Coordinates of C-alpha atoms in Angstrom, one line a residue:
M23 CA 8.0 -61.8 17.8
S24 CA 8.2 -58.7 15.6
H25 CA 9.8 -55.5 16.4
A26 CA 6.5 -54.1 17.3
R27 CA 5.7 -56.8 19.7
A28 CA 8.7 -56.6 21.7
T29 CA 8.7 -52.7 21.6
H30 CA 5.2 -52.9 23.2
L31 CA 6.4 -55.1 26.0
T32 CA 9.1 -52.8 27.1
R33 CA 6.9 -49.7 26.8
R34 CA 4.3 -51.6 29.0
G35 CA 5.1 -49.7 32.1
L36 CA 5.2 -46.4 30.4
L37 CA 1.6 -46.5 28.9
A38 CA -1.4 -45.0 30.6
V39 CA -4.8 -46.2 30.2
G40 CA -7.6 -43.6 29.5
G41 CA -11.3 -43.7 30.3
A42 CA -11.3 -44.7 33.9
L43 CA -12.6 -41.6 35.5
G44 CA -15.6 -42.4 37.5
L45 CA -14.8 -46.1 37.5
G46 CA -14.7 -46.5 41.3
A47 CA -18.5 -46.7 41.7
V48 CA -18.7 -49.4 38.8
L49 CA -16.1 -51.6 40.5
A50 CA -17.6 -51.2 44.0
A51 CA -20.7 -52.3 42.6
C52 CA -19.2 -55.3 40.8
G53 CA -17.2 -56.3 44.0
D54 CA -14.6 -59.0 43.7
D55 CA -17.0 -61.7 42.8
K56 CA -14.9 -63.2 39.8
G57 CA -16.7 -66.7 39.7
K58 CA -19.9 -64.9 38.5
G59 CA -20.8 -63.7 35.0
G60 CA -21.8 -60.1 34.2
G61 CA -25.2 -60.3 35.4
S62 CA -26.8 -60.6 32.0
G63 CA -29.2 -63.4 33.0
E64 CA -29.2 -64.8 29.4
T65 CA -28.5 -68.5 28.6
A66 CA -25.5 -69.0 26.2
K67 CA -26.2 -68.0 22.7
N68 CA -23.0 -69.6 21.2
G69 CA -24.2 -72.9 19.8
G70 CA -26.6 -73.5 22.5
A71 CA -24.2 -74.8 25.3
S72 CA -25.4 -74.3 28.7
G73 CA -24.9 -75.2 32.5
P74 CA -21.8 -74.6 34.6
W75 CA -18.6 -73.7 32.6
S76 CA -14.8 -74.2 33.4
F77 CA -11.6 -73.8 31.6
K78 CA -8.3 -74.3 32.5
D79 CA -5.9 -71.6 30.7
D80 CA -2.2 -71.6 30.0
R81 CA -1.4 -70.1 33.2
G82 CA -2.7 -73.2 34.9
T83 CA -5.5 -71.0 35.9
T84 CA -9.2 -72.5 36.1
V85 CA -12.0 -70.2 35.6
K86 CA -15.4 -71.5 36.9
L87 CA -18.6 -69.9 36.1
D88 CA -22.3 -70.8 36.8
K89 CA -23.1 -70.9 33.1
V90 CA -21.4 -70.7 29.8
P91 CA -20.2 -67.3 29.0
A92 CA -22.5 -65.4 26.8
N93 CA -20.8 -61.8 27.3
I94 CA -17.3 -62.4 25.8
V95 CA -14.7 -59.7 25.3
A96 CA -11.5 -60.7 23.6
F97 CA -8.3 -59.5 21.9
T98 CA -9.3 -58.9 18.4
G99 CA -7.5 -61.8 16.9
V100 CA -8.9 -64.4 19.6
G101 CA -12.4 -63.1 18.9
A102 CA -11.6 -63.6 15.1
A103 CA -10.8 -67.3 15.8
L104 CA -13.6 -67.9 18.0
Y105 CA -15.8 -66.4 15.2
D106 CA -14.7 -68.9 12.7
Y107 CA -16.1 -71.7 15.2
G108 CA -19.4 -69.9 15.6
V109 CA -18.8 -68.4 18.9
Q110 CA -19.3 -64.5 18.8
V111 CA -17.9 -61.9 21.2
K112 CA -19.3 -58.7 22.3
G113 CA -16.3 -56.5 22.6
V114 CA -12.7 -56.5 21.5
F115 CA -9.4 -54.7 22.2
G116 CA -6.5 -54.6 19.9
P117 CA -6.0 -53.8 16.3
T118 CA -9.6 -53.9 14.9
T119 CA -9.8 -51.1 12.3
T120 CA -7.2 -49.4 9.9
A121 CA -6.8 -45.8 9.8
G122 CA -9.3 -46.1 6.8
G123 CA -12.1 -47.4 8.9
K124 CA -11.7 -50.8 7.2
A125 CA -11.3 -54.0 9.3
D126 CA -7.7 -54.9 10.5
V127 CA -5.9 -58.0 9.3
Q128 CA -6.3 -59.2 12.8
A129 CA -10.1 -58.9 12.7
G130 CA -10.5 -61.9 10.2
D131 CA -14.3 -62.3 9.0
M132 CA -15.8 -60.4 12.0
D133 CA -18.2 -57.4 11.1
V134 CA -16.1 -55.0 12.9
S135 CA -19.2 -52.4 12.8
K136 CA -21.2 -54.8 15.2
L137 CA -18.6 -55.0 18.0
T138 CA -17.9 -52.7 20.9
V139 CA -14.1 -51.8 20.3
L140 CA -12.8 -50.9 23.7
G141 CA -9.2 -49.8 22.3
N142 CA -7.7 -50.2 18.7
T143 CA -4.1 -49.5 19.6
W144 CA -1.6 -50.5 22.2
G145 CA -2.3 -48.9 25.7
Q146 CA -6.1 -48.3 24.9
F147 CA -8.7 -50.1 26.9
N148 CA -11.8 -48.1 27.8
I149 CA -12.7 -49.7 31.2
E150 CA -15.9 -47.9 31.4
K151 CA -17.2 -49.5 28.0
Y152 CA -15.8 -52.7 29.2
A153 CA -17.9 -52.4 32.6
A154 CA -21.1 -51.6 30.6
L155 CA -20.6 -54.9 28.4
A156 CA -21.2 -56.7 31.8
P157 CA -18.4 -59.1 30.7
D158 CA -18.4 -62.8 31.7
V159 CA -14.9 -63.5 30.7
L160 CA -11.9 -61.8 29.0
I161 CA -10.0 -63.9 26.6
T162 CA -6.4 -63.0 25.1
T163 CA -3.2 -64.5 24.4
M164 CA 0.1 -64.4 26.1
F165 CA 3.6 -63.8 24.7
D166 CA 5.9 -64.5 27.6
A167 CA 6.6 -67.2 30.2
A168 CA 5.0 -64.9 32.9
G169 CA 1.5 -65.2 31.6
T170 CA 0.9 -61.5 30.8
L171 CA -2.3 -60.9 29.0
W172 CA -1.6 -59.3 25.7
Y173 CA -2.9 -55.9 25.0
V174 CA -4.3 -55.6 28.7
P175 CA -2.6 -52.4 29.9
E176 CA -0.4 -53.1 33.1
E177 CA -1.6 -49.9 34.7
S178 CA -5.2 -51.0 34.7
K179 CA -5.1 -54.8 34.9
K180 CA -6.2 -54.7 38.5
K181 CA -9.2 -52.8 37.7
I182 CA -10.0 -55.0 34.4
A183 CA -9.6 -58.2 36.6
Q184 CA -12.2 -57.0 39.0
L185 CA -15.0 -56.8 36.2
A186 CA -14.4 -60.4 35.0
P187 CA -12.0 -63.4 35.1
S188 CA -9.7 -63.9 32.3
V189 CA -8.5 -66.8 30.1
G190 CA -4.9 -66.6 28.6
V191 CA -3.8 -68.8 25.6
S192 CA 0.0 -69.0 25.3
V193 CA 1.6 -68.2 22.0
Y194 CA 5.0 -68.2 23.5
D195 CA 8.0 -70.6 22.5
R196 CA 5.9 -73.6 21.0
Q197 CA 4.7 -74.6 17.8
L198 CA 1.5 -73.3 16.0
T199 CA -0.1 -76.5 16.4
Q200 CA -0.4 -76.2 20.3
P201 CA -2.1 -73.0 20.4
L202 CA -4.5 -73.9 17.6
Q203 CA -5.6 -77.0 19.5
R204 CA -6.1 -74.9 22.7
M205 CA -8.2 -72.5 20.8
W206 CA -10.2 -75.4 19.4
E207 CA -10.8 -76.7 23.0
L208 CA -11.7 -73.4 24.2
A209 CA -14.3 -72.7 21.4
E210 CA -15.7 -76.1 22.0
S211 CA -16.3 -75.1 25.6
L212 CA -18.1 -72.0 24.8
G213 CA -20.4 -73.9 22.5
G214 CA -18.8 -73.9 19.0
D215 CA -20.0 -76.7 16.7
M216 CA -16.5 -78.4 16.3
K217 CA -18.3 -81.1 14.4
A218 CA -19.7 -78.6 11.6
A219 CA -18.4 -79.1 8.4
G220 CA -16.5 -75.5 8.3
A221 CA -14.5 -76.6 11.4
T222 CA -13.6 -80.2 10.5
D223 CA -12.8 -79.2 6.8
A224 CA -10.5 -76.4 7.6
K225 CA -8.8 -78.9 10.2
K226 CA -8.3 -81.3 7.3
R227 CA -7.0 -78.5 5.0
F228 CA -4.5 -77.4 7.5
E229 CA -3.2 -81.0 7.7
E230 CA -3.1 -81.2 3.9
A231 CA -1.3 -77.9 3.7
A232 CA 1.4 -78.9 6.4
S233 CA 2.2 -82.0 4.4
R234 CA 2.6 -79.8 1.2
L235 CA 4.9 -77.4 3.1
R236 CA 6.9 -80.4 4.5
A237 CA 7.3 -81.6 0.9
A238 CA 8.2 -78.1 -0.6
A239 CA 10.8 -77.7 2.1
K240 CA 12.3 -81.3 1.7
A241 CA 12.4 -80.7 -2.3
K242 CA 14.4 -77.2 -2.0
P243 CA 16.6 -77.5 1.1
D244 CA 18.9 -74.8 -0.1
I245 CA 16.4 -72.1 -0.4
K246 CA 16.8 -69.6 2.5
V247 CA 13.9 -67.7 4.1
M248 CA 14.2 -64.6 6.0
A249 CA 11.3 -63.2 8.4
G250 CA 11.3 -59.5 8.4
S251 CA 9.4 -56.7 9.7
A252 CA 9.9 -52.9 8.3
S253 CA 9.7 -49.5 10.3
D254 CA 10.8 -46.4 9.0
Q255 CA 14.2 -46.5 10.7
L256 CA 14.9 -50.3 11.1
F257 CA 14.4 -53.5 9.6
Y258 CA 13.9 -56.5 11.9
V259 CA 15.0 -60.1 11.3
S260 CA 13.2 -62.7 13.5
G261 CA 14.8 -65.8 14.6
T262 CA 12.7 -68.8 14.6
N263 CA 13.0 -69.3 18.3
L264 CA 9.9 -68.4 20.3
S265 CA 7.5 -67.5 17.4
I266 CA 4.7 -70.1 17.1
D267 CA 4.7 -69.9 13.2
L268 CA 8.3 -69.7 12.5
E269 CA 8.9 -72.7 14.9
Y270 CA 6.5 -74.8 13.0
F271 CA 7.6 -74.1 9.8
K272 CA 11.2 -74.8 10.8
A273 CA 9.9 -78.1 12.2
L274 CA 8.4 -78.8 8.8
G275 CA 11.9 -78.2 7.3
V276 CA 12.0 -74.7 6.0
N277 CA 15.3 -73.3 6.0
F278 CA 15.4 -69.9 7.8
V279 CA 17.9 -67.2 8.2
E280 CA 18.8 -67.3 11.9
P281 CA 20.2 -64.2 13.5
P282 CA 22.8 -65.2 16.5
E283 CA 21.5 -64.9 20.0
S284 CA 23.7 -62.1 20.7
A285 CA 22.2 -60.1 17.9
K286 CA 18.6 -60.7 19.3
K287 CA 19.3 -59.6 22.8
Q288 CA 17.9 -55.9 22.1
G289 CA 14.7 -57.7 20.9
G290 CA 14.2 -59.8 23.8
G291 CA 15.6 -62.9 22.0
W292 CA 12.9 -62.6 19.1
Y293 CA 14.7 -60.4 16.5
E294 CA 17.6 -58.5 15.4
S295 CA 17.5 -54.7 14.5
L296 CA 19.2 -53.7 11.5
S297 CA 19.7 -50.3 9.9
W298 CA 18.5 -50.0 6.4
E299 CA 22.2 -49.5 5.2
N300 CA 22.7 -53.1 6.5
V301 CA 19.6 -54.7 5.4
D302 CA 21.8 -57.0 3.0
K303 CA 23.5 -58.6 6.1
Y304 CA 21.7 -61.9 5.6
Q305 CA 21.3 -63.7 2.2
A306 CA 17.8 -64.9 1.5
D307 CA 15.8 -66.3 -1.4
I308 CA 12.3 -65.7 0.1
I309 CA 11.5 -62.7 2.6
M310 CA 8.3 -63.1 4.6
M311 CA 7.3 -59.6 5.6
D312 CA 4.9 -58.7 8.7
D313 CA 1.5 -58.1 7.4
R314 CA 0.2 -56.2 10.5
S315 CA -0.8 -52.7 10.3
S316 CA 1.9 -51.7 12.7
A317 CA 4.4 -52.5 10.0
I318 CA 5.4 -50.9 6.6
Q319 CA 4.3 -53.1 3.9
P320 CA 6.4 -54.0 0.9
A321 CA 4.8 -51.9 -1.5
D322 CA 5.3 -49.0 0.7
I323 CA 9.2 -49.5 1.2
T324 CA 10.9 -46.8 -0.5
K325 CA 14.5 -47.6 0.8
A326 CA 17.0 -48.3 -2.2
T327 CA 18.8 -50.9 -0.2
W328 CA 15.6 -52.8 0.0
K329 CA 14.8 -52.6 -3.6
K330 CA 18.4 -54.0 -4.3
L331 CA 17.8 -57.1 -2.3
P332 CA 17.9 -60.4 -4.7
A333 CA 14.8 -61.7 -3.2
V334 CA 12.8 -58.4 -3.8
K335 CA 14.1 -58.1 -7.4
A336 CA 13.1 -61.7 -8.0
G337 CA 9.8 -61.0 -6.6
Q338 CA 10.2 -63.5 -4.1
V339 CA 8.6 -61.6 -1.2
I340 CA 5.5 -62.9 0.6
A341 CA 3.4 -61.9 3.6
R342 CA 3.7 -63.3 7.2
S343 CA 1.4 -63.3 9.9
P344 CA 3.5 -62.8 13.3
E345 CA 0.1 -62.9 15.2
P346 CA -1.9 -65.7 13.5
I347 CA -5.5 -65.9 14.0
L348 CA -5.9 -69.3 15.9
S349 CA -8.4 -70.9 13.8
Y350 CA -7.5 -73.8 11.3
D351 CA -9.1 -72.0 8.4
K352 CA -7.1 -68.8 8.9
C353 CA -3.9 -70.7 9.3
V354 CA -4.2 -72.6 5.9
P355 CA -3.0 -69.8 4.0
L356 CA 0.1 -69.2 6.1
L357 CA 1.2 -72.8 5.1
T358 CA 0.0 -72.8 1.6
N359 CA 1.5 -69.3 0.8
L360 CA 5.1 -70.5 2.0
A361 CA 4.5 -73.8 0.4
E362 CA 3.9 -72.2 -3.1
A363 CA 6.7 -69.7 -2.6
L364 CA 9.3 -72.5 -1.9
E365 CA 7.8 -74.6 -4.8
K366 CA 8.4 -71.7 -7.4
A367 CA 11.6 -70.2 -5.7
K368 CA 14.8 -69.7 -7.5
K369 CA 18.1 -69.6 -5.5
V370 CA 19.1 -65.8 -5.8
G371 CA 20.5 -64.9 -2.3

């Protein structure tokens, strides 16, 4: 987990959701019938699937509906993954557009101008807009063992739960391949055409990229990789434990900088916080930097200590996606970019 994610989790109890005024009447009308869809009366439009629908999520919760969900609301990254499999969502919550109005990196290939955005930042979730979508199901990821729904505000989760059932896909303490497979299964249940060339080719390309990364790591076992994230005051070094991408890369043989567990306590076990004066604490030949809009990007880092790092001076800095879009197509570049970096890397740390 990056610094932003852990900060979000510790701030969860302090954030207040807006847009809930006048919600009582809506909730009263909806009642507690979690087994029904949003009352759209439409058949499924996602790949032509129809009939009763059920899905057992990573909390062990089985959601059952009379028909395949048509009105899907999802965390932005989840919506982007489903989109790659031909399943379209009606609304999203989470980083969707940048300050300049462009699509956020987590929006993938979705046309964000056609989506109802319930909230673009942490703590934002417009419940009235959500209710107006007549949602059949809400889908998001989970970054803890407790099954906390990512980007669903703690303060309003009960009201949100009354409007539609939820599905959670765990991205906590497991390798990337597991949630990728779960998203595949979910998309298939929602009517995605998993036999389409786009889907099958992407899966094959992922397997080929994994083989390439394994070979690159084996050929350069002494190359040290550090996963970092930048804020104005602090630099965060992630350990491989808990993060789906880093756990997988490590399993393929990549040699990572590993902060000691004692140093990661403040980061909930995910990362160590360093002052910019101490950013050279670890020797690294390649630095992978958080590509999310919540983090300062390498080109915008002005700290002198950063510019003096051997990997930075050598141009051996690449992007990392701590919240990967869970489609094979979007995960191929994550493997390919790291493999290429390893293949070209020189020992500088």
